[in-house]
Every structure is written in C-alpha cells, then in structure tokens.
XYZ file of C-alpha atoms in Angstrom:
344
model
C -78.278 13.154 -16.913
C -80.979 15.593 -18.620
C -84.089 16.030 -16.896
C -86.202 13.877 -19.795
C -85.919 11.073 -18.721
C -83.325 9.065 -19.873
C -83.762 4.950 -21.486
C -82.759 2.821 -18.316
C -79.857 1.627 -20.609
C -77.920 4.975 -20.748
C -75.670 4.745 -18.248
C -74.892 1.217 -19.712
C -74.141 2.841 -23.156
C -72.033 6.081 -21.144
C -70.050 3.249 -19.900
C -69.333 1.372 -23.587
C -68.532 5.286 -24.646
C -66.388 5.823 -21.755
C -64.272 2.253 -23.068
C -63.923 3.260 -26.480
C -63.603 6.795 -26.227
C -60.317 6.262 -24.517
C -58.845 3.828 -27.219
C -57.059 5.873 -29.981
C -57.155 3.225 -32.091
C -60.968 4.049 -32.499
C -61.379 7.311 -31.243
C -59.527 10.519 -31.758
C -60.240 13.704 -29.498
C -64.047 14.311 -30.234
C -64.499 11.963 -32.966
C -67.083 9.336 -33.348
C -70.129 8.907 -31.928
C -72.810 6.855 -29.827
C -76.542 6.950 -29.735
C -79.566 4.903 -28.574
C -83.467 5.009 -29.068
C -85.862 4.878 -26.888
C -89.299 5.167 -28.221
C -89.822 8.629 -30.053
C -86.434 9.971 -28.660
C -83.404 9.245 -29.799
C -80.107 10.419 -27.027
C -76.962 11.207 -29.150
C -73.125 11.877 -27.790
C -73.426 16.101 -27.863
C -71.133 17.503 -31.188
C -67.758 18.938 -29.514
C -67.814 15.984 -26.567
C -65.189 13.428 -25.754
C -67.004 9.792 -25.909
C -63.864 9.359 -23.115
C -66.134 11.583 -20.696
C -69.461 9.699 -21.188
C -69.022 8.386 -17.317
C -67.601 12.156 -16.108
C -69.979 14.541 -17.877
C -73.541 14.684 -19.562
C -72.109 13.952 -23.162
C -75.519 13.284 -24.382
C -78.771 14.805 -26.032
C -81.944 14.019 -26.397
C -83.353 14.334 -30.115
C -87.225 13.886 -31.539
C -86.018 10.846 -33.768
C -89.222 10.837 -35.492
C -89.284 14.676 -36.422
C -85.512 13.646 -37.900
C -86.195 11.079 -40.094
C -89.392 13.067 -41.635
C -87.109 15.589 -42.725
C -84.627 13.426 -43.947
C -87.690 11.683 -45.942
C -88.759 15.370 -47.409
C -85.521 16.225 -48.216
C -85.629 19.121 -45.783
C -82.846 21.394 -45.336
C -82.994 21.500 -41.796
C -82.272 17.579 -41.557
C -78.575 18.774 -41.317
C -79.522 21.199 -38.445
C -79.450 19.080 -35.697
C -80.020 21.379 -33.137
C -83.327 21.709 -34.230
C -84.638 18.595 -33.338
C -83.106 18.983 -30.165
C -85.633 18.241 -26.907
C -83.815 20.625 -24.373
C -83.055 24.037 -26.339
C -80.180 25.099 -23.631
C -77.176 23.475 -23.821
C -75.067 20.971 -26.234
C -75.794 20.315 -29.525
C -76.686 17.208 -30.999
C -74.036 15.861 -33.293
C -73.815 17.003 -36.990
C -74.012 13.265 -37.157
C -77.425 12.608 -35.902
C -79.298 12.101 -39.379
C -76.447 9.377 -39.680
C -77.831 7.767 -36.305
C -81.713 7.958 -36.829
C -81.527 6.150 -40.321
C -80.416 2.524 -38.682
C -83.678 0.833 -37.638
C -81.423 -0.876 -34.770
C -81.889 0.833 -31.256
C -78.248 1.096 -30.482
C -75.618 2.734 -33.049
C -71.671 3.135 -32.702
C -69.541 5.096 -34.992
C -65.888 5.190 -34.469
C -63.238 6.133 -36.629
C -61.257 3.007 -36.241
C -57.401 3.091 -37.665
C -57.599 -0.432 -38.605
C -60.792 -0.022 -40.605
C -59.473 3.638 -41.927
C -56.307 1.897 -43.889
C -58.730 0.051 -45.485
C -61.359 2.448 -46.232
C -59.251 4.932 -47.641
C -57.934 2.999 -50.229
C -59.763 3.423 -54.138
C -59.984 -0.521 -53.871
C -61.416 -0.495 -50.110
C -64.762 -2.277 -51.258
C -62.874 -5.124 -52.810
C -60.006 -5.557 -50.110
C -62.568 -5.487 -47.118
C -64.625 -8.247 -48.896
C -62.760 -11.308 -47.477
C -62.133 -9.718 -44.105
C -65.908 -8.988 -43.828
C -67.229 -12.127 -45.462
C -68.902 -13.201 -42.030
C -70.476 -9.758 -41.521
C -74.166 -8.031 -42.997
C -71.813 -4.987 -44.168
C -71.887 -2.578 -46.487
C -70.012 0.598 -47.604
C -70.623 3.779 -49.198
C -68.384 6.316 -50.885
C -67.139 9.463 -49.395
C -69.443 12.361 -48.455
C -69.699 15.498 -46.114
C -70.759 14.237 -42.721
C -74.517 15.012 -42.394
C -77.914 14.708 -44.522
C -76.325 13.448 -47.498
C -74.196 10.833 -46.317
C -76.863 9.650 -44.197
C -78.996 9.231 -47.102
C -76.105 7.018 -48.897
C -76.523 5.170 -46.028
C -79.910 4.368 -45.855
C -80.269 3.589 -49.596
C -77.546 0.418 -48.739
C -79.215 -0.983 -45.704
C -80.891 -4.282 -46.325
C -83.253 -5.690 -43.246
C -79.991 -6.830 -41.342
C -77.455 -4.854 -42.401
C -75.466 -3.741 -38.812
C -71.912 -3.145 -40.414
C -71.324 0.033 -42.527
C -68.099 1.023 -43.737
C -67.530 5.048 -44.300
C -65.140 5.335 -47.176
C -62.918 7.970 -46.198
C -64.396 8.380 -42.644
C -65.084 5.380 -40.347
C -67.095 2.575 -39.335
C -70.286 1.951 -37.737
C -72.383 -1.115 -36.141
C -75.702 -1.698 -34.831
C -77.007 -4.039 -32.694
C -80.707 -3.774 -30.482
C -78.766 -4.057 -27.191
C -75.570 -2.031 -25.780
C -73.459 -5.369 -25.426
C -74.435 -6.477 -28.813
C -72.911 -3.364 -30.425
C -70.189 -3.811 -28.765
C -69.387 -7.275 -28.988
C -70.284 -6.738 -32.789
C -68.046 -3.998 -32.803
C -65.229 -5.922 -31.087
C -65.642 -8.831 -33.946
C -65.589 -6.529 -37.044
C -62.331 -4.623 -35.771
C -60.608 -8.035 -34.979
C -61.342 -9.064 -38.661
C -59.621 -5.668 -40.218
C -56.838 -5.812 -37.772
C -53.014 -5.379 -39.470
C -49.981 -5.403 -37.722
C -48.439 -1.809 -37.478
C -44.863 -1.137 -39.620
C -42.249 0.632 -37.260
C -38.988 2.628 -37.692
C -37.564 4.514 -34.932
C -36.448 8.180 -35.770
C -32.996 9.393 -36.428
C -30.878 10.984 -33.932
C -30.441 14.200 -36.328
C -34.445 14.765 -36.086
C -33.482 17.371 -32.794
C -31.330 19.456 -35.208
C -34.408 20.585 -36.870
C -36.461 21.827 -34.103
C -37.479 25.281 -34.709
C -40.449 27.506 -34.522
C -42.092 26.259 -32.048
C -42.164 22.897 -33.886
C -40.443 19.848 -31.583
C -39.427 16.139 -32.030
C -42.535 14.021 -30.816
C -41.434 11.034 -28.532
C -39.423 8.276 -29.748
C -42.534 6.046 -29.822
C -44.822 7.998 -31.790
C -46.153 7.014 -35.242
C -45.517 9.211 -37.045
C -41.558 8.338 -37.055
C -42.428 5.874 -39.152
C -44.374 7.655 -41.529
C -41.673 10.258 -42.365
C -38.489 7.541 -42.130
C -40.616 4.879 -44.593
C -40.965 6.436 -48.387
C -43.689 4.974 -49.678
C -45.754 6.178 -46.445
C -44.420 9.519 -46.924
C -45.443 9.720 -49.830
C -49.024 8.453 -48.925
C -48.734 11.148 -46.557
C -48.088 13.859 -48.315
C -50.537 13.089 -51.426
C -53.641 15.211 -49.546
C -56.542 14.281 -46.635
C -57.591 10.923 -45.569
C -60.852 12.141 -44.092
C -62.802 14.891 -42.540
C -61.335 15.117 -39.088
C -57.815 15.425 -40.282
C -58.955 17.926 -42.103
C -60.758 20.219 -38.841
C -57.724 19.391 -36.148
C -54.539 19.354 -38.460
C -55.045 21.012 -41.780
C -55.237 19.963 -45.444
C -53.082 16.675 -45.778
C -49.925 16.473 -44.421
C -46.214 18.804 -45.321
C -42.793 17.291 -45.255
C -39.998 19.841 -44.757
C -37.260 19.911 -48.001
C -33.621 19.471 -47.556
C -32.614 22.837 -46.095
C -36.223 24.199 -44.987
C -36.860 25.373 -41.267
C -39.868 24.807 -39.844
C -40.978 28.469 -40.353
C -40.084 28.544 -44.061
C -42.505 25.502 -44.222
C -45.368 27.265 -42.274
C -44.437 30.061 -44.583
C -44.635 27.920 -48.045
C -48.191 26.262 -47.286
C -49.620 29.862 -45.818
C -48.600 30.715 -49.635
C -50.827 28.542 -50.900
C -53.926 30.209 -49.103
C -53.806 26.320 -46.623
C -53.961 26.686 -42.770
C -50.976 26.058 -41.132
C -49.508 22.610 -40.438
C -49.223 21.077 -36.728
C -46.632 18.705 -37.683
C -44.147 18.150 -39.936
C -42.452 15.432 -41.393
C -38.480 15.441 -41.854
C -37.716 12.405 -44.594
C -35.579 10.421 -43.157
C -35.478 11.719 -39.631
C -38.581 11.808 -37.987
C -41.994 13.702 -36.823
C -42.369 17.039 -35.170
C -45.106 18.721 -33.760
C -46.286 22.252 -32.622
C -46.240 22.898 -29.302
C -49.367 24.490 -29.132
C -51.332 22.281 -31.107
C -54.469 21.444 -29.328
C -55.769 17.771 -28.005
C -57.526 17.178 -31.019
C -55.088 17.964 -33.332
C -52.403 15.886 -31.403
C -54.879 13.119 -31.106
C -55.318 13.298 -35.218
C -51.624 13.600 -36.018
C -51.325 10.214 -33.757
C -54.118 8.799 -36.175
C -52.454 9.537 -39.301
C -49.401 7.415 -38.088
C -51.596 5.002 -36.821
C -53.750 4.446 -40.157
C -50.350 4.151 -42.109
C -48.222 2.089 -40.507
C -51.346 -0.443 -41.006
C -51.575 -0.008 -44.991
C -50.713 -2.978 -46.705
C -47.526 -1.922 -48.895
C -48.052 -1.091 -52.133
C -51.461 -0.021 -51.655
C -52.811 3.620 -53.022
C -54.958 6.051 -51.356
C -57.982 8.070 -52.863
C -57.996 11.335 -50.664
C -60.564 14.176 -50.333
C -60.590 16.982 -53.071
C -59.823 20.576 -52.500
C -63.447 21.144 -52.639
C -64.049 18.390 -50.170
C -61.160 20.416 -48.121
C -62.769 23.940 -48.428
C -66.070 21.806 -47.065
C -65.156 20.983 -44.376
C -62.574 23.942 -42.949
C -65.450 26.481 -43.928
C -68.273 24.619 -42.384
C -69.808 25.875 -38.907
C -70.856 22.952 -37.113
C -67.103 22.044 -36.947
C -65.928 25.427 -36.407
C -68.103 24.811 -33.536
C -66.581 21.499 -32.632
C -63.251 23.079 -32.585
C -63.833 25.613 -30.502
C -65.604 23.476 -27.813
C -62.177 21.322 -28.024
C -60.203 24.381 -27.155
C -61.792 25.009 -24.455
C-alpha cells in the first residue's frame, strides 16, 4: 500500500471500509472515514477518496499520531492541518477529520454518515430522542461544530474510559473498538438500534412537465420525491442545511419551485441571494428534479437528504446550520480540495 509498513490488519480494515462505503445508508460519496492505530502511527482514509474504493486503490495515509495528539493538547493551530502530520509528504492528504480519530484511545475508529442516526442527530431534542434507543451502549453526543480540531476537542471532552459510541449532532456517528471485527459489530448494533422504516409517496405524473434548464425528473423510486409530496418533510427540507456534506455538494438547504416558476428562474432566485446554485429542485405535490450535470457527490447527497427525512418521526423539528456555519464550509480550502477530487 504505502512504503511505510502497514499494520497487519490494514487489509481487513480496507475490506470493511469498502463494504460500508458501498452502503448509501451509511456513506455517501467521499464522506465518512476509517482509521487504525499501529504504535505511533495512525493510518486514516485520505481526504476526497471513497471508502467504497478501499480494496481497489490506496486510500489510507499514515500519520504521526503522537505529534497530532501533542498539537491537540497544546491547542496549536496546526492541529487543523492534517497534512502536517502525514508521514509521507507526497500524494493524498489525510482526512480533514484526522484529529477526531486521534482523540480515541481505541485502535480502530469508524466514522459514518448513517442516515438513520442523522434522522435523530438533526433534531434539537436529539439527546433525549436517542436516550432509550442507545441505553445499552456507552455513548455520548456532542453539539455541531465544523469538522476539525475544535470538533475533536469537544469529542475528547465527553469520552469516558469505555465510551465507544459518539453521535455528532448534525453530522454523523462514530464507533471505536480494538479490532476491525469488533468495530463493525458495534456499528451494526448501533445502526439497528436507531433504524426506522421510511415513509414513501410516489411522484405525480405531471412532474415531467416541470423539466427545464437541465433539470430532469429523478427515477420514480428516489426518496426526494416523497419529500416533495409530503408537506411536513418539504417544510423541513427547505428550512436550511442539516449537515456539512450537504452544503459542500448540494449547496445551502433545499429549494422548492414556486407554483409558476421554471427551474431556470429558481436557480436565478437562489443566485440573487448570493447562494450556490441548487443541484436539485423540489416540486411541491409533484416530485423532485436533479440537474443532469450534478456530480457523483451531489447525487449521493441529494439521495441522502431524502433518506434522512423519510426516516424522521412525524412531528419532529430540525436544527439547521446557521448561515455563518454554511459560509464556513463553502469557503473552506479543505473542502474545496475534497470537491475537486470528487469531480475528477
């Protein structure tokens, strides 16, 4: 894999990573990451790579674990620059969440954007809503923070001696264990504990009439159709951004077409607000449209939004990212790098 000798079970982690990376209910596009510690080295998924490719390409980067932890403890700004800790300076960068993995004492860390977890993690009452479902686990939850050293410090502050499950509000799920099989078993048990049956409403036949400006109807079984068809979910979708990767790949929140509006007019309306052009549009009482030039990452995150919202309990509210938090993500060099890799 890399010239530095990898741990004996890195291939086992690669196989597990490829498996979860191929599951859109756990990972979308280049999101999520896995890592394994081996003495003073931590091998972590590279930024912008896909876990699904872990068996077919070299996606793990070795990092100086002790140096990363020391930088975190000292509050150094470089703790937010994972490339500084890469033990091989050429090639891919370590994940932007390297510091997050470093704060766990467990050898194996798995971070996913599980849609069933997100259906709770985007709620303002997420801690209370999850309490009964995760009662059998040593778990913790932290409020939303931009991925990086600040989030890692928040997680570090809530970790007990045996805490091995952490929910990141408006972000995702982390599990940690000493071995790859134990981490995967823990992930499976947590996901089962939070899983819900999605709602479903098919799109209306009149959706095709709203196609224009490069926007075309999604396949009939796409979850975003149900979001557009169900008024309560449409309101949640258009209330704002729910988690970071949505902002990175799909823009801020979701846009619904006005009654007599064309897709081109909707894009112009969003642009006039100084926001990125939407890659998908919700057509109330009809279904959803996706721009034909949407990237793979955008397509994955558009589906993710539908998958998350369809699993939310009826009557639930959402806590959205602030406009300042949206702007932080849109103007972040680390995410621009990840986007560029996704396009290629």
